[in-house]
Amino acid sequence: MPEVMEFASSQEGHEESENERLEMIHNMDDPTAGSLSLPSWEIFLRAAVSLKDKVVQVTWRGQAAMDPAAYTGLLGTAFTCLRSYEATGNQQDLMLSAEIVDTCAVVARASTRHVTFLCGRGGVYALGAVVANYRGEQQRRDLFLSLFLELAQEKALPVGPEEGGFGMSYDLLYGRAGFLWAALFINKHLGQETLPSDILMPVVDAVLAGGRAGASDNTACPLMYRWHGTRYWGAANGLAGILQVLLHFPLSKEDADDVKGTLRYMMSNRFPHSGNYPASEGNPRDKLVQWSHGATGVALTLCKASKVFPADREFRDAAIEAGEVVWKNGLVKKVGLADGVAGNAYAFLSLYRLTGESIYEERAKAFASFLYHHARELVTVGHPPGADHAYSLFQGLAGTACLWFDLLAPENSRFPGYEV
């Protein structure tokens, strides 16, 4: 890996002090420091716009197979264009986002059975409604809302734990939490009662009931879920992602206690040496530090828990400790939001919003600078040359563009598809 890895991910030999690490970051601001000089905010903006244009060229202008999902497909390009519009005010980006969403809507209706934001029609309709609202197109907005409300009629959504574990999953990528996140996205942009509680809270109750049933053989953990038979802990298919969504809804004392108890169970079962989190229940492999598995996704969820439960200082402390794990290990070999440097940088942006401490903004800036210099060489890891996924939102360079846009106003940053 490039030499910049040494300042942020070396665990062998001596541990650098915080001052030494920050000195290395500040040295990157010096153009005389060589290729590691840290770009200015203006350079980040130009780089973000240029990269967004390349993402559009590869995934939209030169599209081959049509994947309408946000996670690795064309909807991620529409999301990136929307993020560009929000950062720059460029109406062309908004119009382009609308065009892409329209195409995704046609394909998704025929080919996508999932109802989630990241991997299903829920994301297409939610993003379509928000983009139409930005453009002042009320009729189009209402059409997308009506399509989303059709999804809400899915019979499996509000049903409790299924006999034998069959039925709709609970996870963020493919299950009920992913549907609820799409609803949160709509309500954030269009108003809190756009999708009323009487539609959403039965789904929340079903997620809680499923978690209690899944934890029935483990009295130490109030909520637990299986995805394809495995009890994952991460953001994509496991506890961190499901809890992240639940924390956005009004919870009874019993429900809140179960959410807090599950977080405490996770905190108490970290790897003792590294402080990292297992990928799944009982998994002894301490290797993954990313959004989909490991400390990054958990850190983001703990930041949200700290805001929801400010009297419980332990969640804030655990979020900060998870952030330290990301700082020591987070310059990984990929670029994407799911399992790469871009996703790991968002842990620091979340901690910056939680604490207001500039050190976390600087850490996010350091990771973003690493991507500025090395993203194009790293994006080939796991992707053949020219692969669409190399420019996708969660596995490729579109997520890096979103990170650079978010660095223009870190106080307003949000991990795409995860933070609201």
Coordinates of C-alpha atoms in Angstrom, one line a residue:
M1 CA 0.0 0.0 0.0
P2 CA 1.2 3.6 -0.4
E3 CA 3.3 5.1 2.3
V4 CA 0.5 7.2 3.7
M5 CA -0.9 4.0 5.2
E6 CA 1.8 4.2 7.9
F7 CA 0.5 7.2 9.7
A8 CA -3.0 5.8 10.2
S9 CA -3.0 2.1 10.2
S10 CA 0.2 0.7 11.6
Q11 CA -0.5 -1.5 14.6
E12 CA 3.0 -3.1 14.6
G13 CA 5.9 -1.5 16.4
H14 CA 5.3 1.6 18.5
E15 CA 2.0 3.4 18.6
E16 CA 2.3 7.1 17.5
S17 CA 1.0 9.6 19.9
E18 CA -2.0 11.7 18.9
N19 CA 0.2 14.8 18.5
E20 CA 2.5 12.9 16.2
R21 CA -0.4 11.7 14.0
L22 CA -1.9 15.2 13.8
E23 CA 1.5 16.6 13.0
M24 CA 1.7 14.2 10.0
I25 CA -1.8 15.4 8.9
H26 CA -0.8 19.1 9.2
N27 CA 2.4 18.4 7.3
M28 CA 0.2 17.2 4.4
D29 CA -1.0 20.8 4.1
D30 CA 2.4 21.9 3.1
P31 CA 2.9 21.7 -0.7
T32 CA 6.6 21.1 -0.1
A33 CA 5.8 17.9 1.7
G34 CA 5.5 16.1 -1.7
S35 CA 2.7 14.0 -3.1
L36 CA 0.9 13.9 0.3
S37 CA 0.1 17.6 0.4
L38 CA -3.5 18.0 1.4
P39 CA -5.8 19.7 -1.1
S40 CA -7.8 22.8 -0.2
W41 CA -11.6 22.8 0.0
E42 CA -11.7 24.3 -3.4
I43 CA -9.7 21.4 -4.8
F44 CA -12.0 18.9 -3.0
L45 CA -15.0 20.6 -4.7
R46 CA -13.4 20.5 -8.1
A47 CA -12.4 16.9 -7.6
A48 CA -15.9 16.0 -6.5
V49 CA -17.5 17.6 -9.5
S50 CA -15.0 16.0 -11.9
L51 CA -15.5 12.6 -10.3
K52 CA -19.3 12.9 -10.3
D53 CA -19.1 13.7 -14.1
K54 CA -17.0 10.5 -14.6
V55 CA -19.4 8.4 -12.6
V56 CA -22.2 9.7 -14.8
Q57 CA -20.2 9.0 -18.0
V58 CA -19.5 5.4 -17.0
T59 CA -22.7 4.4 -15.4
W60 CA -25.3 6.5 -17.3
R61 CA -24.0 7.6 -20.6
G62 CA -22.2 4.4 -21.3
Q63 CA -24.5 2.0 -19.4
A64 CA -24.7 -1.6 -20.4
A65 CA -26.6 -3.9 -18.0
M66 CA -29.2 -2.0 -16.0
D67 CA -29.1 -2.3 -12.2
P68 CA -31.6 0.2 -10.8
A69 CA -30.5 -0.1 -7.1
A70 CA -28.6 2.5 -5.1
Y71 CA -26.1 0.2 -3.6
T72 CA -24.1 -0.8 -6.7
G73 CA -26.5 0.4 -9.5
L74 CA -27.7 3.4 -11.4
L75 CA -29.7 4.9 -8.5
G76 CA -26.4 5.5 -6.7
T77 CA -25.5 7.8 -9.6
A78 CA -28.8 9.7 -9.2
F79 CA -28.1 10.0 -5.5
T80 CA -24.6 11.4 -6.2
C81 CA -26.0 13.9 -8.6
L82 CA -28.5 15.0 -6.0
R83 CA -25.6 15.4 -3.5
S84 CA -23.8 17.5 -6.1
Y85 CA -26.8 19.7 -6.5
E86 CA -27.2 20.2 -2.7
A87 CA -23.5 21.2 -2.6
T88 CA -23.3 23.4 -5.7
G89 CA -26.9 24.4 -6.6
N90 CA -26.3 23.2 -10.2
Q91 CA -29.7 22.7 -11.7
Q92 CA -28.2 20.4 -14.4
D93 CA -27.3 17.9 -11.6
L94 CA -30.9 18.0 -10.3
M95 CA -32.3 17.5 -13.8
L96 CA -29.9 14.6 -14.5
S97 CA -30.9 13.0 -11.2
A98 CA -34.5 13.2 -12.2
E99 CA -33.8 11.6 -15.6
I100 CA -31.9 8.7 -14.0
V101 CA -34.6 8.1 -11.4
D102 CA -37.3 7.9 -14.1
T103 CA -35.3 5.2 -15.9
C104 CA -34.7 3.3 -12.6
A105 CA -38.4 3.4 -11.8
V106 CA -39.3 1.7 -15.1
V107 CA -36.7 -1.1 -14.6
A108 CA -37.3 -1.5 -10.8
R109 CA -41.0 -2.0 -11.1
A110 CA -40.4 -5.0 -13.3
S111 CA -37.2 -6.5 -11.9
T112 CA -36.8 -5.6 -8.2
R113 CA -38.6 -7.5 -5.5
H114 CA -37.0 -5.7 -2.6
V115 CA -38.6 -2.6 -0.9
T116 CA -35.5 -1.1 0.7
F117 CA -33.7 2.2 0.0
L118 CA -30.3 0.7 -1.0
C119 CA -31.4 -2.4 -2.9
G120 CA -35.0 -2.0 -3.9
R121 CA -37.9 0.0 -5.2
G122 CA -38.1 1.9 -1.9
G123 CA -35.0 3.9 -2.8
V124 CA -36.2 4.6 -6.3
Y125 CA -39.5 6.0 -5.2
A126 CA -38.1 7.9 -2.2
L127 CA -35.3 9.6 -4.2
G128 CA -37.8 10.3 -7.0
A129 CA -40.2 12.1 -4.6
V130 CA -37.4 14.1 -3.1
V131 CA -35.9 15.1 -6.4
A132 CA -39.3 16.1 -7.8
N133 CA -39.9 18.2 -4.6
Y134 CA -36.6 20.0 -5.1
R135 CA -37.8 20.8 -8.7
G136 CA -41.2 22.0 -7.6
E137 CA -42.9 19.2 -9.5
Q138 CA -45.8 18.5 -7.2
Q139 CA -47.6 16.0 -9.5
R140 CA -44.5 14.0 -10.0
R141 CA -43.7 14.1 -6.3
D142 CA -47.1 12.8 -5.5
L143 CA -46.8 10.0 -8.1
F144 CA -43.6 8.7 -6.5
L145 CA -45.2 9.0 -3.0
S146 CA -48.2 6.9 -4.2
L147 CA -45.8 4.3 -5.6
F148 CA -44.0 4.2 -2.2
L149 CA -47.3 3.8 -0.4
E150 CA -48.0 0.8 -2.6
L151 CA -44.8 -0.7 -1.2
A152 CA -46.0 0.0 2.3
Q153 CA -48.9 -2.4 1.6
E154 CA -46.5 -5.3 1.4
K155 CA -48.2 -7.8 3.8
A156 CA -44.9 -9.1 5.3
L157 CA -43.8 -5.6 6.5
P158 CA -45.9 -5.3 9.7
V159 CA -46.0 -9.1 10.5
G160 CA -44.1 -10.3 13.5
P161 CA -41.6 -13.1 13.7
E162 CA -42.2 -15.8 11.1
E163 CA -42.6 -19.4 11.8
G164 CA -39.3 -21.2 11.1
G165 CA -37.6 -17.9 10.2
F166 CA -39.1 -17.6 6.7
G167 CA -40.4 -14.4 5.2
M168 CA -39.0 -10.8 4.9
S169 CA -35.7 -10.2 6.6
Y170 CA -35.1 -7.3 9.0
D171 CA -31.8 -6.0 7.7
L172 CA -30.9 -2.6 6.1
L173 CA -29.9 -3.9 2.6
Y174 CA -32.9 -6.2 1.9
G175 CA -35.3 -6.1 4.8
R176 CA -37.7 -4.0 6.9
A177 CA -35.0 -1.7 8.3
G178 CA -34.2 -0.7 4.7
F179 CA -37.8 0.1 4.0
L180 CA -38.0 2.2 7.1
W181 CA -34.9 4.1 6.2
A182 CA -36.5 5.0 2.8
A183 CA -39.5 6.3 4.7
L184 CA -37.2 8.4 7.0
F185 CA -35.5 9.8 3.9
I186 CA -38.9 10.9 2.5
N187 CA -40.0 12.4 5.8
K188 CA -36.8 14.3 6.4
H189 CA -37.0 16.1 3.0
L190 CA -40.8 16.4 2.6
G191 CA -42.0 16.8 6.2
Q192 CA -42.3 14.5 9.2
E193 CA -45.9 13.4 8.6
T194 CA -45.6 12.9 4.9
L195 CA -45.6 9.2 5.7
P196 CA -47.7 8.9 8.8
S197 CA -46.9 7.0 11.9
D198 CA -49.8 4.6 11.5
I199 CA -48.1 3.2 8.4
L200 CA -44.6 3.1 9.8
M201 CA -44.9 2.1 13.5
P202 CA -46.4 -1.3 12.8
V203 CA -43.3 -2.1 10.9
V204 CA -41.1 -0.8 13.7
D205 CA -43.1 -3.0 16.1
A206 CA -42.5 -6.0 13.8
V207 CA -38.8 -5.4 13.7
L208 CA -38.7 -5.2 17.5
A209 CA -40.8 -8.4 17.8
G210 CA -38.5 -10.2 15.4
G211 CA -35.4 -9.1 17.3
R212 CA -36.9 -10.4 20.6
A213 CA -37.8 -13.7 19.0
G214 CA -34.3 -14.0 17.6
A215 CA -32.7 -13.4 20.9
S216 CA -34.9 -15.8 22.9
D217 CA -32.0 -18.2 23.4
N218 CA -29.7 -15.5 24.6
T219 CA -30.8 -13.7 27.8
A220 CA -27.9 -11.3 27.7
C221 CA -28.9 -9.7 24.4
P222 CA -32.5 -8.3 24.1
L223 CA -32.5 -8.2 20.2
M224 CA -30.9 -10.4 17.7
Y225 CA -31.5 -11.1 14.0
R226 CA -30.4 -13.6 11.4
W227 CA -29.6 -13.0 7.8
H228 CA -29.3 -16.3 5.8
G229 CA -28.9 -18.1 9.1
T230 CA -26.0 -15.9 10.5
R231 CA -26.3 -13.4 13.3
Y232 CA -24.5 -10.5 11.8
W233 CA -23.5 -7.4 13.8
G234 CA -22.7 -5.0 11.0
A235 CA -24.5 -2.2 9.3
A236 CA -25.4 -3.9 6.0
N237 CA -27.1 -7.0 7.2
G238 CA -27.0 -7.0 11.0
L239 CA -27.5 -5.3 14.4
A240 CA -25.8 -2.0 13.8
G241 CA -27.9 -1.2 10.7
I242 CA -31.2 -2.3 12.3
L243 CA -30.6 -0.4 15.5
Q244 CA -29.5 2.7 13.6
V245 CA -33.0 2.8 12.0
L246 CA -34.9 2.0 15.2
L247 CA -33.2 4.9 16.9
H248 CA -35.0 7.3 14.6
F249 CA -38.4 6.3 15.8
P250 CA -40.3 7.1 19.0
L251 CA -39.7 4.1 21.4
S252 CA -41.5 3.1 24.5
K253 CA -39.4 2.6 27.7
E254 CA -39.4 -1.1 27.1
D255 CA -38.4 -0.7 23.5
A256 CA -35.7 1.8 24.3
D257 CA -34.4 -0.5 27.1
D258 CA -34.1 -3.3 24.6
V259 CA -32.2 -1.2 22.1
K260 CA -29.9 0.1 24.8
G261 CA -29.4 -3.4 26.2
T262 CA -28.5 -4.7 22.7
L263 CA -25.9 -1.9 22.2
R264 CA -24.4 -2.7 25.7
Y265 CA -24.2 -6.3 24.8
M266 CA -22.3 -5.4 21.6
M267 CA -20.0 -3.0 23.5
S268 CA -19.2 -5.7 26.2
N269 CA -18.3 -8.2 23.5
R270 CA -15.8 -6.2 21.6
F271 CA -12.4 -7.8 20.9
P272 CA -10.5 -7.0 24.0
H273 CA -7.1 -6.3 22.4
S274 CA -8.2 -4.2 19.4
G275 CA -11.6 -2.8 20.5
N276 CA -13.1 -3.8 17.2
Y277 CA -16.5 -5.4 16.8
P278 CA -17.1 -9.0 15.4
A279 CA -18.7 -9.4 12.0
S280 CA -21.2 -11.8 13.5
E281 CA -22.2 -13.5 16.8
G282 CA -19.3 -15.6 18.1
N283 CA -17.1 -14.9 15.1
P284 CA -13.4 -14.9 16.4
R285 CA -12.0 -13.2 13.3
D286 CA -10.7 -9.7 14.1
K287 CA -10.0 -8.5 10.6
L288 CA -12.7 -6.2 9.3
V289 CA -12.9 -2.5 10.1
Q290 CA -15.5 -1.0 7.7
W291 CA -19.1 0.0 7.4
S292 CA -20.5 -3.3 6.5
H293 CA -18.6 -5.2 9.2
G294 CA -16.7 -3.9 12.2
A295 CA -16.1 -0.7 14.1
T296 CA -17.1 1.8 11.4
G297 CA -20.8 1.0 11.2
V298 CA -21.0 0.5 14.9
A299 CA -19.4 3.9 15.6
L300 CA -22.0 5.6 13.4
T301 CA -24.8 3.8 15.3
L302 CA -23.3 4.7 18.7
C303 CA -23.1 8.3 17.6
K304 CA -26.9 8.2 16.9
A305 CA -27.5 6.4 20.2
S306 CA -25.6 9.1 22.1
K307 CA -27.8 11.8 20.7
V308 CA -31.0 9.8 21.4
F309 CA -29.9 8.9 24.9
P310 CA -27.7 11.8 26.0
A311 CA -27.9 10.8 29.7
D312 CA -26.2 7.5 28.9
R313 CA -22.6 8.7 28.6
E314 CA -21.4 5.2 27.8
F315 CA -22.7 5.4 24.2
R316 CA -20.7 8.5 23.6
D317 CA -17.6 7.0 25.1
A318 CA -18.0 3.8 23.0
A319 CA -18.5 5.8 19.8
I320 CA -15.3 7.7 20.5
E321 CA -13.5 4.4 21.2
A322 CA -14.8 2.8 18.0
G323 CA -13.6 5.9 16.1
E324 CA -10.1 5.2 17.5
V325 CA -10.3 1.7 16.1
V326 CA -11.1 3.2 12.7
W327 CA -8.3 5.7 12.9
K328 CA -5.7 3.0 13.6
N329 CA -7.0 0.6 11.0
G330 CA -9.3 2.4 8.6
L331 CA -7.1 3.1 5.5
V332 CA -8.2 -0.2 4.0
K333 CA -7.5 -1.5 0.5
K334 CA -10.8 -0.4 -1.2
V335 CA -12.4 3.0 -1.8
G336 CA -16.2 2.4 -1.4
L337 CA -18.7 3.3 1.3
A338 CA -19.4 -0.4 2.1
D339 CA -15.9 -1.6 2.8
G340 CA -13.5 1.1 1.9
V341 CA -11.8 4.3 3.0
A342 CA -14.7 6.6 2.0
G343 CA -17.1 4.8 4.3
N344 CA -14.5 4.8 7.2
A345 CA -14.0 8.6 6.8
Y346 CA -17.7 9.1 7.6
A347 CA -17.2 7.7 11.1
F348 CA -15.1 10.8 11.8
L349 CA -17.6 13.2 10.3
S350 CA -20.3 11.6 12.6
L351 CA -18.0 12.0 15.6
Y352 CA -17.3 15.6 14.6
R353 CA -21.1 16.4 14.6
L354 CA -21.5 14.6 17.9
T355 CA -18.6 16.2 19.8
G356 CA -17.8 19.4 17.8
E357 CA -14.1 18.5 18.2
S358 CA -12.0 19.6 15.2
I359 CA -9.7 16.5 15.5
Y360 CA -12.5 14.4 13.8
E361 CA -12.9 16.8 11.0
E362 CA -9.1 16.7 10.5
R363 CA -9.2 12.9 10.5
A364 CA -11.9 12.8 7.9
K365 CA -9.9 15.3 5.8
A366 CA -6.8 13.1 6.1
F367 CA -8.7 10.0 4.8
A368 CA -10.3 12.1 2.0
S369 CA -6.9 13.4 1.0
F370 CA -5.6 9.8 0.8
L371 CA -8.5 9.1 -1.6
Y372 CA -7.7 12.3 -3.5
H373 CA -4.2 10.9 -4.2
H374 CA -4.9 7.2 -4.4
A375 CA -8.6 6.4 -5.2
R376 CA -8.1 5.7 -8.9
E377 CA -5.4 3.1 -8.3
L378 CA -7.3 1.4 -5.4
V379 CA -10.7 1.3 -7.2
T380 CA -9.4 -1.6 -9.3
V381 CA -9.2 -3.8 -6.2
G382 CA -12.0 -6.4 -6.6
H383 CA -13.2 -4.8 -9.9
P384 CA -12.1 -5.6 -13.4
P385 CA -11.1 -2.5 -15.4
G386 CA -14.2 -0.6 -16.6
A387 CA -16.6 -2.4 -14.3
D388 CA -19.7 -0.4 -13.4
H389 CA -19.3 -1.3 -9.8
A390 CA -16.0 0.5 -9.7
Y391 CA -18.1 3.7 -10.1
S392 CA -21.0 2.7 -7.9
L393 CA -22.1 4.4 -4.7
F394 CA -21.2 1.7 -2.1
Q395 CA -18.5 -0.3 -3.8
G396 CA -16.8 2.4 -6.0
L397 CA -16.0 6.0 -6.6
A398 CA -19.4 7.6 -6.4
G399 CA -19.2 7.2 -2.6
T400 CA -15.8 9.1 -2.7
A401 CA -17.5 12.0 -4.6
C402 CA -20.2 12.2 -1.9
L403 CA -17.5 12.3 0.8
W404 CA -15.7 15.1 -0.9
F405 CA -19.0 17.1 -1.3
D406 CA -19.8 16.5 2.4
L407 CA -16.4 17.9 3.4
L408 CA -17.5 21.3 2.2
A409 CA -19.9 21.5 5.1
P410 CA -19.0 18.7 7.6
E411 CA -21.6 19.9 10.1
N412 CA -24.3 18.8 7.6
S413 CA -22.6 15.6 6.4
R414 CA -24.5 12.4 6.3
F415 CA -23.4 8.8 5.4
P416 CA -25.4 8.1 2.2
G417 CA -28.2 5.6 2.8
Y418 CA -27.4 5.3 6.5
E419 CA -27.6 8.6 8.3
V420 CA -30.7 10.8 7.9

